[in-house]
mmCIF file with all atom_site columns, C-alpha atoms in Angstrom:
data_model
loop_
_atom_site.group_PDB
_atom_site.id
_atom_site.type_symbol
_atom_site.label_atom_id
_atom_site.label_alt_id
_atom_site.label_comp_id
_atom_site.label_asym_id
_atom_site.label_entity_id
_atom_site.label_seq_id
_atom_site.pdbx_PDB_ins_code
_atom_site.Cartn_x
_atom_site.Cartn_y
_atom_site.Cartn_z
_atom_site.occupancy
_atom_site.B_iso_or_equiv
_atom_site.pdbx_formal_charge
_atom_site.auth_seq_id
_atom_site.auth_comp_id
_atom_site.auth_asym_id
_atom_site.auth_atom_id
_atom_site.pdbx_PDB_model_num
ATOM 1   C CA . ASN A 1 1   ? 4.745   -18.428 -8.791  1.00 0.00 ? 1   ASN A CA 1
ATOM 2   C CA . ALA A 1 2   ? 3.395   -15.258 -10.390 1.00 0.00 ? 2   ALA A CA 1
ATOM 3   C CA . GLY A 1 3   ? 2.279   -13.736 -7.296  1.00 0.00 ? 3   GLY A CA 1
ATOM 4   C CA . VAL A 1 4   ? -0.461  -11.083 -7.602  1.00 0.00 ? 4   VAL A CA 1
ATOM 5   C CA . THR A 1 5   ? -1.816  -10.636 -11.252 1.00 0.00 ? 5   THR A CA 1
ATOM 6   C CA . GLN A 1 6   ? -4.010  -7.877  -12.584 1.00 0.00 ? 6   GLN A CA 1
ATOM 7   C CA . THR A 1 7   ? -5.639  -7.393  -15.882 1.00 0.00 ? 7   THR A CA 1
ATOM 8   C CA . PRO A 1 8   ? -5.922  -5.323  -17.990 1.00 0.00 ? 8   PRO A CA 1
ATOM 9   C CA . LYS A 1 9   ? -2.521  -3.179  -17.377 1.00 0.00 ? 9   LYS A CA 1
ATOM 10  C CA . PHE A 1 10  ? -4.267  -0.039  -19.175 1.00 0.00 ? 10  PHE A CA 1
ATOM 11  C CA . GLN A 1 11  ? -7.566  0.929   -19.971 1.00 0.00 ? 11  GLN A CA 1
ATOM 12  C CA . VAL A 1 12  ? -9.458  4.057   -21.318 1.00 0.00 ? 12  VAL A CA 1
ATOM 13  C CA . LEU A 1 13  ? -13.275 4.307   -20.641 1.00 0.00 ? 13  LEU A CA 1
ATOM 14  C CA . LYS A 1 14  ? -15.748 6.842   -21.646 1.00 0.00 ? 14  LYS A CA 1
ATOM 15  C CA . THR A 1 15  ? -17.932 8.447   -19.031 1.00 0.00 ? 15  THR A CA 1
ATOM 16  C CA . GLY A 1 16  ? -20.786 5.991   -17.956 1.00 0.00 ? 16  GLY A CA 1
ATOM 17  C CA . GLN A 1 17  ? -19.250 2.876   -19.223 1.00 0.00 ? 17  GLN A CA 1
ATOM 18  C CA . SER A 1 18  ? -18.672 -0.081  -17.115 1.00 0.00 ? 18  SER A CA 1
ATOM 19  C CA . MET A 1 19  ? -15.871 -2.497  -16.672 1.00 0.00 ? 19  MET A CA 1
ATOM 20  C CA . THR A 1 20  ? -14.215 -5.016  -14.430 1.00 0.00 ? 20  THR A CA 1
ATOM 21  C CA . LEU A 1 21  ? -10.612 -5.082  -13.183 1.00 0.00 ? 21  LEU A CA 1
ATOM 22  C CA . GLN A 1 22  ? -9.500  -8.590  -12.477 1.00 0.00 ? 22  GLN A CA 1
ATOM 23  C CA . CYS A 1 23  ? -7.003  -9.822  -9.828  1.00 0.00 ? 23  CYS A CA 1
ATOM 24  C CA . ALA A 1 24  ? -5.743  -13.320 -8.915  1.00 0.00 ? 24  ALA A CA 1
ATOM 25  C CA . GLN A 1 25  ? -3.233  -14.558 -6.398  1.00 0.00 ? 25  GLN A CA 1
ATOM 26  C CA . ASP A 1 26  ? -1.406  -17.862 -6.272  1.00 0.00 ? 26  ASP A CA 1
ATOM 27  C CA . MET A 1 27  ? 0.197   -17.600 -2.763  1.00 0.00 ? 27  MET A CA 1
ATOM 28  C CA . ASN A 1 28  ? -2.926  -19.164 -1.141  1.00 0.00 ? 28  ASN A CA 1
ATOM 29  C CA . HIS A 1 29  ? -3.627  -15.928 0.716   1.00 0.00 ? 29  HIS A CA 1
ATOM 30  C CA . ASN A 1 30  ? -6.740  -15.441 2.684   1.00 0.00 ? 30  ASN A CA 1
ATOM 31  C CA . SER A 1 31  ? -7.107  -11.750 2.505   1.00 0.00 ? 31  SER A CA 1
ATOM 32  C CA . MET A 1 32  ? -7.434  -9.415  -0.569  1.00 0.00 ? 32  MET A CA 1
ATOM 33  C CA . TYR A 1 33  ? -7.600  -5.692  -1.215  1.00 0.00 ? 33  TYR A CA 1
ATOM 34  C CA . TRP A 1 34  ? -8.072  -3.127  -3.896  1.00 0.00 ? 34  TRP A CA 1
ATOM 35  C CA . TYR A 1 35  ? -6.456  0.282   -3.733  1.00 0.00 ? 35  TYR A CA 1
ATOM 36  C CA . ARG A 1 36  ? -6.303  3.297   -5.783  1.00 0.00 ? 36  ARG A CA 1
ATOM 37  C CA . GLN A 1 37  ? -3.536  5.697   -5.973  1.00 0.00 ? 37  GLN A CA 1
ATOM 38  C CA . ASP A 1 38  ? -3.615  9.278   -6.887  1.00 0.00 ? 38  ASP A CA 1
ATOM 39  C CA . PRO A 1 39  ? -0.897  11.850  -7.201  1.00 0.00 ? 39  PRO A CA 1
ATOM 40  C CA . GLY A 1 40  ? -0.451  13.431  -3.861  1.00 0.00 ? 40  GLY A CA 1
ATOM 41  C CA . MET A 1 41  ? -3.211  11.187  -2.235  1.00 0.00 ? 41  MET A CA 1
ATOM 42  C CA . GLY A 1 42  ? -1.174  8.016   -1.537  1.00 0.00 ? 42  GLY A CA 1
ATOM 43  C CA . LEU A 1 43  ? -2.700  4.785   -1.487  1.00 0.00 ? 43  LEU A CA 1
ATOM 44  C CA . ARG A 1 44  ? -6.445  4.577   -0.479  1.00 0.00 ? 44  ARG A CA 1
ATOM 45  C CA . LEU A 1 45  ? -8.293  1.434   0.313   1.00 0.00 ? 45  LEU A CA 1
ATOM 46  C CA . ILE A 1 46  ? -11.324 0.666   -1.944  1.00 0.00 ? 46  ILE A CA 1
ATOM 47  C CA . TYR A 1 47  ? -12.689 -2.730  -0.536  1.00 0.00 ? 47  TYR A CA 1
ATOM 48  C CA . TYR A 1 48  ? -11.133 -5.596  1.157   1.00 0.00 ? 48  TYR A CA 1
ATOM 49  C CA . SER A 1 49  ? -11.903 -9.263  1.569   1.00 0.00 ? 49  SER A CA 1
ATOM 50  C CA . ALA A 1 50  ? -10.443 -10.468 4.918   1.00 0.00 ? 50  ALA A CA 1
ATOM 51  C CA . SER A 1 51  ? -11.448 -14.233 3.758   1.00 0.00 ? 51  SER A CA 1
ATOM 52  C CA . GLU A 1 52  ? -13.031 -15.832 1.052   1.00 0.00 ? 52  GLU A CA 1
ATOM 53  C CA . GLY A 1 53  ? -16.944 -15.178 1.101   1.00 0.00 ? 53  GLY A CA 1
ATOM 54  C CA . THR A 1 54  ? -16.454 -11.922 3.062   1.00 0.00 ? 54  THR A CA 1
ATOM 55  C CA . THR A 1 55  ? -16.150 -8.366  1.645   1.00 0.00 ? 55  THR A CA 1
ATOM 56  C CA . ASP A 1 56  ? -16.017 -4.929  3.374   1.00 0.00 ? 56  ASP A CA 1
ATOM 57  C CA . LYS A 1 57  ? -15.789 -1.376  2.471   1.00 0.00 ? 57  LYS A CA 1
ATOM 58  C CA . GLY A 1 58  ? -12.708 0.752   2.659   1.00 0.00 ? 58  GLY A CA 1
ATOM 59  C CA . GLU A 1 59  ? -11.900 4.350   2.722   1.00 0.00 ? 59  GLU A CA 1
ATOM 60  C CA . VAL A 1 60  ? -13.441 5.140   -0.759  1.00 0.00 ? 60  VAL A CA 1
ATOM 61  C CA . PRO A 1 61  ? -16.092 2.604   -1.685  1.00 0.00 ? 61  PRO A CA 1
ATOM 62  C CA . ASN A 1 62  ? -18.573 4.850   -3.638  1.00 0.00 ? 62  ASN A CA 1
ATOM 63  C CA . GLY A 1 63  ? -18.875 3.872   -7.303  1.00 0.00 ? 63  GLY A CA 1
ATOM 64  C CA . TYR A 1 64  ? -17.490 0.690   -7.006  1.00 0.00 ? 64  TYR A CA 1
ATOM 65  C CA . ASN A 1 65  ? -18.536 -3.101  -6.245  1.00 0.00 ? 65  ASN A CA 1
ATOM 66  C CA . VAL A 1 66  ? -16.299 -6.111  -5.569  1.00 0.00 ? 66  VAL A CA 1
ATOM 67  C CA . SER A 1 67  ? -16.681 -9.989  -5.808  1.00 0.00 ? 67  SER A CA 1
ATOM 68  C CA . ARG A 1 68  ? -14.339 -12.386 -4.166  1.00 0.00 ? 68  ARG A CA 1
ATOM 69  C CA . LEU A 1 69  ? -14.819 -15.071 -6.553  1.00 0.00 ? 69  LEU A CA 1
ATOM 70  C CA . ASN A 1 70  ? -12.817 -17.784 -4.858  1.00 0.00 ? 70  ASN A CA 1
ATOM 71  C CA . LYS A 1 71  ? -9.931  -17.805 -2.695  1.00 0.00 ? 71  LYS A CA 1
ATOM 72  C CA . ARG A 1 72  ? -7.827  -16.834 -5.413  1.00 0.00 ? 72  ARG A CA 1
ATOM 73  C CA . GLU A 1 73  ? -9.523  -14.088 -7.267  1.00 0.00 ? 73  GLU A CA 1
ATOM 74  C CA . PHE A 1 74  ? -11.142 -10.718 -6.199  1.00 0.00 ? 74  PHE A CA 1
ATOM 75  C CA . SER A 1 75  ? -12.697 -8.398  -8.819  1.00 0.00 ? 75  SER A CA 1
ATOM 76  C CA . LEU A 1 76  ? -13.428 -4.846  -8.736  1.00 0.00 ? 76  LEU A CA 1
ATOM 77  C CA . ARG A 1 77  ? -16.291 -3.434  -10.885 1.00 0.00 ? 77  ARG A CA 1
ATOM 78  C CA . LEU A 1 78  ? -17.030 0.133   -12.171 1.00 0.00 ? 78  LEU A CA 1
ATOM 79  C CA . GLU A 1 79  ? -20.724 0.137   -13.067 1.00 0.00 ? 79  GLU A CA 1
ATOM 80  C CA . SER A 1 80  ? -20.728 3.683   -14.614 1.00 0.00 ? 80  SER A CA 1
ATOM 81  C CA . ALA A 1 81  ? -17.093 4.977   -14.693 1.00 0.00 ? 81  ALA A CA 1
ATOM 82  C CA . ALA A 1 82  ? -16.649 8.798   -13.828 1.00 0.00 ? 82  ALA A CA 1
ATOM 83  C CA . PRO A 1 83  ? -13.558 11.113  -14.754 1.00 0.00 ? 83  PRO A CA 1
ATOM 84  C CA . SER A 1 84  ? -13.119 11.195  -10.960 1.00 0.00 ? 84  SER A CA 1
ATOM 85  C CA . GLN A 1 85  ? -12.196 7.439   -11.098 1.00 0.00 ? 85  GLN A CA 1
ATOM 86  C CA . THR A 1 86  ? -9.244  8.095   -13.420 1.00 0.00 ? 86  THR A CA 1
ATOM 87  C CA . SER A 1 87  ? -6.446  6.431   -11.176 1.00 0.00 ? 87  SER A CA 1
ATOM 88  C CA . VAL A 1 88  ? -3.939  3.665   -10.660 1.00 0.00 ? 88  VAL A CA 1
ATOM 89  C CA . TYR A 1 89  ? -5.682  0.662   -9.210  1.00 0.00 ? 89  TYR A CA 1
ATOM 90  C CA . PHE A 1 90  ? -3.805  -1.852  -7.300  1.00 0.00 ? 90  PHE A CA 1
ATOM 91  C CA . CYS A 1 91  ? -4.721  -5.128  -5.810  1.00 0.00 ? 91  CYS A CA 1
ATOM 92  C CA . ALA A 1 92  ? -2.788  -6.828  -2.915  1.00 0.00 ? 92  ALA A CA 1
ATOM 93  C CA . SER A 1 93  ? -3.134  -9.975  -0.897  1.00 0.00 ? 93  SER A CA 1
ATOM 94  C CA . SER A 1 94  ? -1.855  -10.948 2.493   1.00 0.00 ? 94  SER A CA 1
ATOM 95  C CA . GLU A 1 95  ? -1.989  -13.735 5.099   1.00 0.00 ? 95  GLU A CA 1
ATOM 96  C CA . ARG A 1 96  ? -2.824  -13.693 8.716   1.00 0.00 ? 96  ARG A CA 1
ATOM 97  C CA . PRO A 1 97  ? -1.371  -13.139 11.261  1.00 0.00 ? 97  PRO A CA 1
ATOM 98  C CA . SER A 1 98  ? 0.615   -10.603 9.390   1.00 0.00 ? 98  SER A CA 1
ATOM 99  C CA . PRO A 1 99  ? -2.270  -8.682  7.337   1.00 0.00 ? 99  PRO A CA 1
ATOM 100 C CA . GLY A 1 100 ? 0.097   -5.433  6.852   1.00 0.00 ? 100 GLY A CA 1
ATOM 101 C CA . GLU A 1 101 ? 2.557   -7.702  4.972   1.00 0.00 ? 101 GLU A CA 1
ATOM 102 C CA . GLN A 1 102 ? 0.921   -7.070  1.717   1.00 0.00 ? 102 GLN A CA 1
ATOM 103 C CA . TYR A 1 103 ? 1.913   -8.166  -1.625  1.00 0.00 ? 103 TYR A CA 1
ATOM 104 C CA . PHE A 1 104 ? 0.733   -6.016  -4.696  1.00 0.00 ? 104 PHE A CA 1
ATOM 105 C CA . GLY A 1 105 ? -0.041  -6.566  -8.157  1.00 0.00 ? 105 GLY A CA 1
ATOM 106 C CA . PRO A 1 106 ? 1.551   -4.533  -11.057 1.00 0.00 ? 106 PRO A CA 1
ATOM 107 C CA . GLY A 1 107 ? -1.479  -2.109  -11.185 1.00 0.00 ? 107 GLY A CA 1
ATOM 108 C CA . THR A 1 108 ? -4.140  -1.297  -13.668 1.00 0.00 ? 108 THR A CA 1
ATOM 109 C CA . ARG A 1 109 ? -3.826  2.590   -15.278 1.00 0.00 ? 109 ARG A CA 1
ATOM 110 C CA . LEU A 1 110 ? -7.467  3.584   -15.841 1.00 0.00 ? 110 LEU A CA 1
ATOM 111 C CA . THR A 1 111 ? -8.494  6.825   -17.644 1.00 0.00 ? 111 THR A CA 1
ATOM 112 C CA . VAL A 1 112 ? -11.955 7.967   -17.802 1.00 0.00 ? 112 VAL A CA 1
ATOM 113 C CA . THR A 1 113 ? -12.864 10.632  -20.403 1.00 0.00 ? 113 THR A CA 1
ATOM 114 C CA . GLN B 2 1   ? -9.910  8.660   11.041  1.00 0.00 ? 1   GLN B CA 1
ATOM 115 C CA . LYS B 2 2   ? -6.569  7.427   11.229  1.00 0.00 ? 2   LYS B CA 1
ATOM 116 C CA . GLU B 2 3   ? -3.848  9.616   9.852   1.00 0.00 ? 3   GLU B CA 1
ATOM 117 C CA . VAL B 2 4   ? -0.402  8.678   8.769   1.00 0.00 ? 4   VAL B CA 1
ATOM 118 C CA . GLU B 2 5   ? 1.818   11.528  8.088   1.00 0.00 ? 5   GLU B CA 1
ATOM 119 C CA . GLN B 2 6   ? 5.011   11.809  6.035   1.00 0.00 ? 6   GLN B CA 1
ATOM 120 C CA . ASN B 2 7   ? 6.914   14.620  4.728   1.00 0.00 ? 7   ASN B CA 1
ATOM 121 C CA . SER B 2 8   ? 6.389   14.454  0.824   1.00 0.00 ? 8   SER B CA 1
ATOM 122 C CA . GLY B 2 9   ? 9.954   15.445  0.206   1.00 0.00 ? 9   GLY B CA 1
ATOM 123 C CA . PRO B 2 10  ? 11.761  15.382  -2.179  1.00 0.00 ? 10  PRO B CA 1
ATOM 124 C CA . LEU B 2 11  ? 14.467  14.229  0.219   1.00 0.00 ? 11  LEU B CA 1
ATOM 125 C CA . SER B 2 12  ? 17.849  14.394  -1.762  1.00 0.00 ? 12  SER B CA 1
ATOM 126 C CA . VAL B 2 13  ? 20.887  13.018  -0.411  1.00 0.00 ? 13  VAL B CA 1
ATOM 127 C CA . PRO B 2 14  ? 24.355  12.049  -1.841  1.00 0.00 ? 14  PRO B CA 1
ATOM 128 C CA . GLU B 2 15  ? 25.454  8.475   -2.636  1.00 0.00 ? 15  GLU B CA 1
ATOM 129 C CA . GLY B 2 16  ? 26.818  7.087   0.568   1.00 0.00 ? 16  GLY B CA 1
ATOM 130 C CA . ALA B 2 17  ? 24.984  9.175   2.995   1.00 0.00 ? 17  ALA B CA 1
ATOM 131 C CA . ILE B 2 18  ? 22.400  8.028   5.348   1.00 0.00 ? 18  ILE B CA 1
ATOM 132 C CA . ALA B 2 19  ? 18.719  8.910   4.330   1.00 0.00 ? 19  ALA B CA 1
ATOM 133 C CA . SER B 2 20  ? 16.361  9.355   7.211   1.00 0.00 ? 20  SER B CA 1
ATOM 134 C CA . LEU B 2 21  ? 12.494  8.996   6.595   1.00 0.00 ? 21  LEU B CA 1
ATOM 135 C CA . ASN B 2 22  ? 10.059  9.835   8.982   1.00 0.00 ? 22  ASN B CA 1
ATOM 136 C CA . CYS B 2 23  ? 6.354   9.224   9.848   1.00 0.00 ? 23  CYS B CA 1
ATOM 137 C CA . THR B 2 24  ? 3.814   10.071  12.539  1.00 0.00 ? 24  THR B CA 1
ATOM 138 C CA . TYR B 2 25  ? 0.618   8.250   13.275  1.00 0.00 ? 25  TYR B CA 1
ATOM 139 C CA . SER B 2 26  ? -2.523  9.393   14.977  1.00 0.00 ? 26  SER B CA 1
ATOM 140 C CA . ASP B 2 27  ? -4.082  5.972   16.457  1.00 0.00 ? 27  ASP B CA 1
ATOM 141 C CA . ARG B 2 28  ? -2.448  5.352   19.699  1.00 0.00 ? 28  ARG B CA 1
ATOM 142 C CA . GLY B 2 29  ? -3.777  1.785   19.343  1.00 0.00 ? 29  GLY B CA 1
ATOM 143 C CA . SER B 2 30  ? -1.843  0.802   16.147  1.00 0.00 ? 30  SER B CA 1
ATOM 144 C CA . GLN B 2 31  ? 0.403   -1.993  16.651  1.00 0.00 ? 31  GLN B CA 1
ATOM 145 C CA . SER B 2 32  ? 1.969   -2.875  13.525  1.00 0.00 ? 32  SER B CA 1
ATOM 146 C CA . PHE B 2 33  ? 4.202   -0.713  11.229  1.00 0.00 ? 33  PHE B CA 1
ATOM 147 C CA . PHE B 2 34  ? 5.430   -1.032  7.786   1.00 0.00 ? 34  PHE B CA 1
ATOM 148 C CA . TRP B 2 35  ? 7.770   0.477   5.048   1.00 0.00 ? 35  TRP B CA 1
ATOM 149 C CA . TYR B 2 36  ? 6.968   0.059   1.357   1.00 0.00 ? 36  TYR B CA 1
ATOM 150 C CA . ARG B 2 37  ? 9.310   1.290   -1.331  1.00 0.00 ? 37  ARG B CA 1
ATOM 151 C CA . GLN B 2 38  ? 7.431   2.144   -4.614  1.00 0.00 ? 38  GLN B CA 1
ATOM 152 C CA . TYR B 2 39  ? 9.709   2.854   -7.860  1.00 0.00 ? 39  TYR B CA 1
ATOM 153 C CA . SER B 2 40  ? 8.125   5.271   -10.262 1.00 0.00 ? 40  SER B CA 1
ATOM 154 C CA . GLY B 2 41  ? 5.423   3.492   -12.323 1.00 0.00 ? 41  GLY B CA 1
ATOM 155 C CA . LYS B 2 42  ? 5.695   0.346   -10.413 1.00 0.00 ? 42  LYS B CA 1
ATOM 156 C CA . SER B 2 43  ? 3.800   -1.066  -7.569  1.00 0.00 ? 43  SER B CA 1
ATOM 157 C CA . PRO B 2 44  ? 4.753   -1.046  -3.741  1.00 0.00 ? 44  PRO B CA 1
ATOM 158 C CA . GLU B 2 45  ? 7.081   -3.390  -2.231  1.00 0.00 ? 45  GLU B CA 1
ATOM 159 C CA . LEU B 2 46  ? 7.452   -4.278  1.201   1.00 0.00 ? 46  LEU B CA 1
ATOM 160 C CA . ILE B 2 47  ? 10.999  -3.619  2.638   1.00 0.00 ? 47  ILE B CA 1
ATOM 161 C CA . MET B 2 48  ? 10.546  -3.331  6.584   1.00 0.00 ? 48  MET B CA 1
ATOM 162 C CA . PHE B 2 49  ? 8.212   -4.084  9.234   1.00 0.00 ? 49  PHE B CA 1
ATOM 163 C CA . ILE B 2 50  ? 8.394   -3.422  13.135  1.00 0.00 ? 50  ILE B CA 1
ATOM 164 C CA . TYR B 2 51  ? 5.936   -4.310  15.730  1.00 0.00 ? 51  TYR B CA 1
ATOM 165 C CA . SER B 2 52  ? 8.114   -3.444  19.043  1.00 0.00 ? 52  SER B CA 1
ATOM 166 C CA . ASN B 2 53  ? 9.539   -0.264  20.386  1.00 0.00 ? 53  ASN B CA 1
ATOM 167 C CA . GLY B 2 54  ? 13.164  0.088   19.401  1.00 0.00 ? 54  GLY B CA 1
ATOM 168 C CA . ASP B 2 55  ? 15.309  -0.450  16.353  1.00 0.00 ? 55  ASP B CA 1
ATOM 169 C CA . LYS B 2 56  ? 15.244  -3.222  13.663  1.00 0.00 ? 56  LYS B CA 1
ATOM 170 C CA . GLU B 2 57  ? 18.142  -3.624  11.410  1.00 0.00 ? 57  GLU B CA 1
ATOM 171 C CA . ASP B 2 58  ? 18.041  -5.370  7.811   1.00 0.00 ? 58  ASP B CA 1
ATOM 172 C CA . GLY B 2 59  ? 21.145  -5.033  5.955   1.00 0.00 ? 59  GLY B CA 1
ATOM 173 C CA . ARG B 2 60  ? 21.353  -1.227  5.127   1.00 0.00 ? 60  ARG B CA 1
ATOM 174 C CA . PHE B 2 61  ? 17.927  -0.406  6.401   1.00 0.00 ? 61  PHE B CA 1
ATOM 175 C CA . THR B 2 62  ? 16.987  0.295   10.131  1.00 0.00 ? 62  THR B CA 1
ATOM 176 C CA . ALA B 2 63  ? 13.328  0.804   11.347  1.00 0.00 ? 63  ALA B CA 1
ATOM 177 C CA . GLN B 2 64  ? 13.103  2.748   14.296  1.00 0.00 ? 64  GLN B CA 1
ATOM 178 C CA . LEU B 2 65  ? 9.661   2.917   16.575  1.00 0.00 ? 65  LEU B CA 1
ATOM 179 C CA . ASN B 2 66  ? 8.506   4.920   19.383  1.00 0.00 ? 66  ASN B CA 1
ATOM 180 C CA . LYS B 2 67  ? 5.089   4.359   20.425  1.00 0.00 ? 67  LYS B CA 1
ATOM 181 C CA . ALA B 2 68  ? 5.033   6.834   23.190  1.00 0.00 ? 68  ALA B CA 1
ATOM 182 C CA . SER B 2 69  ? 5.748   9.620   20.528  1.00 0.00 ? 69  SER B CA 1
ATOM 183 C CA . GLN B 2 70  ? 3.798   7.701   17.798  1.00 0.00 ? 70  GLN B CA 1
ATOM 184 C CA . TYR B 2 71  ? 6.709   7.860   15.405  1.00 0.00 ? 71  TYR B CA 1
ATOM 185 C CA . VAL B 2 72  ? 8.330   5.498   13.152  1.00 0.00 ? 72  VAL B CA 1
ATOM 186 C CA . SER B 2 73  ? 11.307  6.222   10.855  1.00 0.00 ? 73  SER B CA 1
ATOM 187 C CA . LEU B 2 74  ? 13.487  4.505   8.469   1.00 0.00 ? 74  LEU B CA 1
ATOM 188 C CA . LEU B 2 75  ? 17.153  4.990   7.992   1.00 0.00 ? 75  LEU B CA 1
ATOM 189 C CA . ILE B 2 76  ? 18.748  3.975   5.026   1.00 0.00 ? 76  ILE B CA 1
ATOM 190 C CA . ARG B 2 77  ? 22.711  3.480   5.467   1.00 0.00 ? 77  ARG B CA 1
ATOM 191 C CA . ASP B 2 78  ? 25.240  3.982   2.489   1.00 0.00 ? 78  ASP B CA 1
ATOM 192 C CA . SER B 2 79  ? 22.448  5.159   0.358   1.00 0.00 ? 79  SER B CA 1
ATOM 193 C CA . GLN B 2 80  ? 22.792  4.159   -3.402  1.00 0.00 ? 80  GLN B CA 1
ATOM 194 C CA . PRO B 2 81  ? 21.112  5.796   -6.621  1.00 0.00 ? 81  PRO B CA 1
ATOM 195 C CA . SER B 2 82  ? 19.031  2.533   -6.871  1.00 0.00 ? 82  SER B CA 1
ATOM 196 C CA . ASP B 2 83  ? 17.446  3.394   -3.424  1.00 0.00 ? 83  ASP B CA 1
ATOM 197 C CA . SER B 2 84  ? 15.977  6.486   -5.260  1.00 0.00 ? 84  SER B CA 1
ATOM 198 C CA . ALA B 2 85  ? 12.206  5.969   -4.976  1.00 0.00 ? 85  ALA B CA 1
ATOM 199 C CA . THR B 2 86  ? 9.114   6.823   -2.987  1.00 0.00 ? 86  THR B CA 1
ATOM 200 C CA . TYR B 2 87  ? 8.829   5.268   0.419   1.00 0.00 ? 87  TYR B CA 1
ATOM 201 C CA . LEU B 2 88  ? 5.397   4.690   1.930   1.00 0.00 ? 88  LEU B CA 1
ATOM 202 C CA . CYS B 2 89  ? 4.832   4.542   5.811   1.00 0.00 ? 89  CYS B CA 1
ATOM 203 C CA . ALA B 2 90  ? 1.857   2.270   6.753   1.00 0.00 ? 90  ALA B CA 1
ATOM 204 C CA . VAL B 2 91  ? 0.242   1.230   9.925   1.00 0.00 ? 91  VAL B CA 1
ATOM 205 C CA . THR B 2 92  ? -2.425  -1.331  10.892  1.00 0.00 ? 92  THR B CA 1
ATOM 206 C CA . ALA B 2 93  ? -5.306  -1.163  12.952  1.00 0.00 ? 93  ALA B CA 1
ATOM 207 C CA . ASP B 2 94  ? -5.255  -4.204  15.089  1.00 0.00 ? 94  ASP B CA 1
ATOM 208 C CA . ARG B 2 95  ? -8.624  -4.033  16.779  1.00 0.00 ? 95  ARG B CA 1
ATOM 209 C CA . GLY B 2 96  ? -12.030 -3.628  16.024  1.00 0.00 ? 96  GLY B CA 1
ATOM 210 C CA . SER B 2 97  ? -14.028 -3.380  12.814  1.00 0.00 ? 97  SER B CA 1
ATOM 211 C CA . THR B 2 98  ? -10.952 -2.204  10.818  1.00 0.00 ? 98  THR B CA 1
ATOM 212 C CA . LEU B 2 99  ? -8.760  -5.092  12.077  1.00 0.00 ? 99  LEU B CA 1
ATOM 213 C CA . GLY B 2 100 ? -6.415  -5.958  9.354   1.00 0.00 ? 100 GLY B CA 1
ATOM 214 C CA . ARG B 2 101 ? -6.372  -2.861  7.293   1.00 0.00 ? 101 ARG B CA 1
ATOM 215 C CA . LEU B 2 102 ? -3.411  -0.915  6.526   1.00 0.00 ? 102 LEU B CA 1
ATOM 216 C CA . TYR B 2 103 ? -3.479  2.944   6.510   1.00 0.00 ? 103 TYR B CA 1
ATOM 217 C CA . PHE B 2 104 ? -0.939  4.493   4.004   1.00 0.00 ? 104 PHE B CA 1
ATOM 218 C CA . GLY B 2 105 ? 0.954   7.925   4.249   1.00 0.00 ? 105 GLY B CA 1
ATOM 219 C CA . ARG B 2 106 ? 1.205   9.849   1.064   1.00 0.00 ? 106 ARG B CA 1
ATOM 220 C CA . GLY B 2 107 ? 4.781   8.729   0.974   1.00 0.00 ? 107 GLY B CA 1
ATOM 221 C CA . THR B 2 108 ? 8.366   10.543  0.736   1.00 0.00 ? 108 THR B CA 1
ATOM 222 C CA . GLN B 2 109 ? 10.355  10.710  -2.503  1.00 0.00 ? 109 GLN B CA 1
ATOM 223 C CA . LEU B 2 110 ? 13.802  10.125  -2.084  1.00 0.00 ? 110 LEU B CA 1
ATOM 224 C CA . THR B 2 111 ? 16.507  10.920  -4.705  1.00 0.00 ? 111 THR B CA 1
ATOM 225 C CA . VAL B 2 112 ? 19.969  9.586   -3.927  1.00 0.00 ? 112 VAL B CA 1
ATOM 226 C CA . TRP B 2 113 ? 22.521  11.385  -6.441  1.00 0.00 ? 113 TRP B CA 1
ATOM 227 C CA . PRO B 2 114 ? 25.940  9.825   -7.541  1.00 0.00 ? 114 PRO B CA 1
#
């Protein structure tokens, strides 16, 4: 099993460009999450999907959209990238009844110039 | 707003010593507590979880929870250089609209020197 996979691993965007970060999990988990991690700020939740067909905002949703394409896949879209969105993005998944036991993907390092 | 506080460190201990990592949280309704380890440039990895007051041991790791004091800690016995990483404390909200979400502290950087 690959666990949680993310693509791409690295990306450089210019301000105003758009892109989609892809995430897939093969653990048959119901819940999936997108986080960003910035130096000194810890992990902050952008959006999450408690189950297929549902999505909810986290702490820092502005500037992002998500799609839970099916049970396996959860994508994060930046419609108009800004330098403030330079960060490392992690996707994670979990299974109830232990939503806190999350499994993380390898991350995407995004730079917006 | 749910706050999870950790000393950022760095915490530096010699090989073989006990490393003690601490975490406090603001939401008295929190029920589940987690410790994640993150090596530099890598993704977080779950190493311990605890749901009840008291101690929980797993190999060299012991998690301690005191809900009355809203305090959770992680002890690493016989610390090894391979334990050098950032340790993230996380807490779930187990009720209401934020059910299932994890709230992370900013992490404590641990260095174990040989």
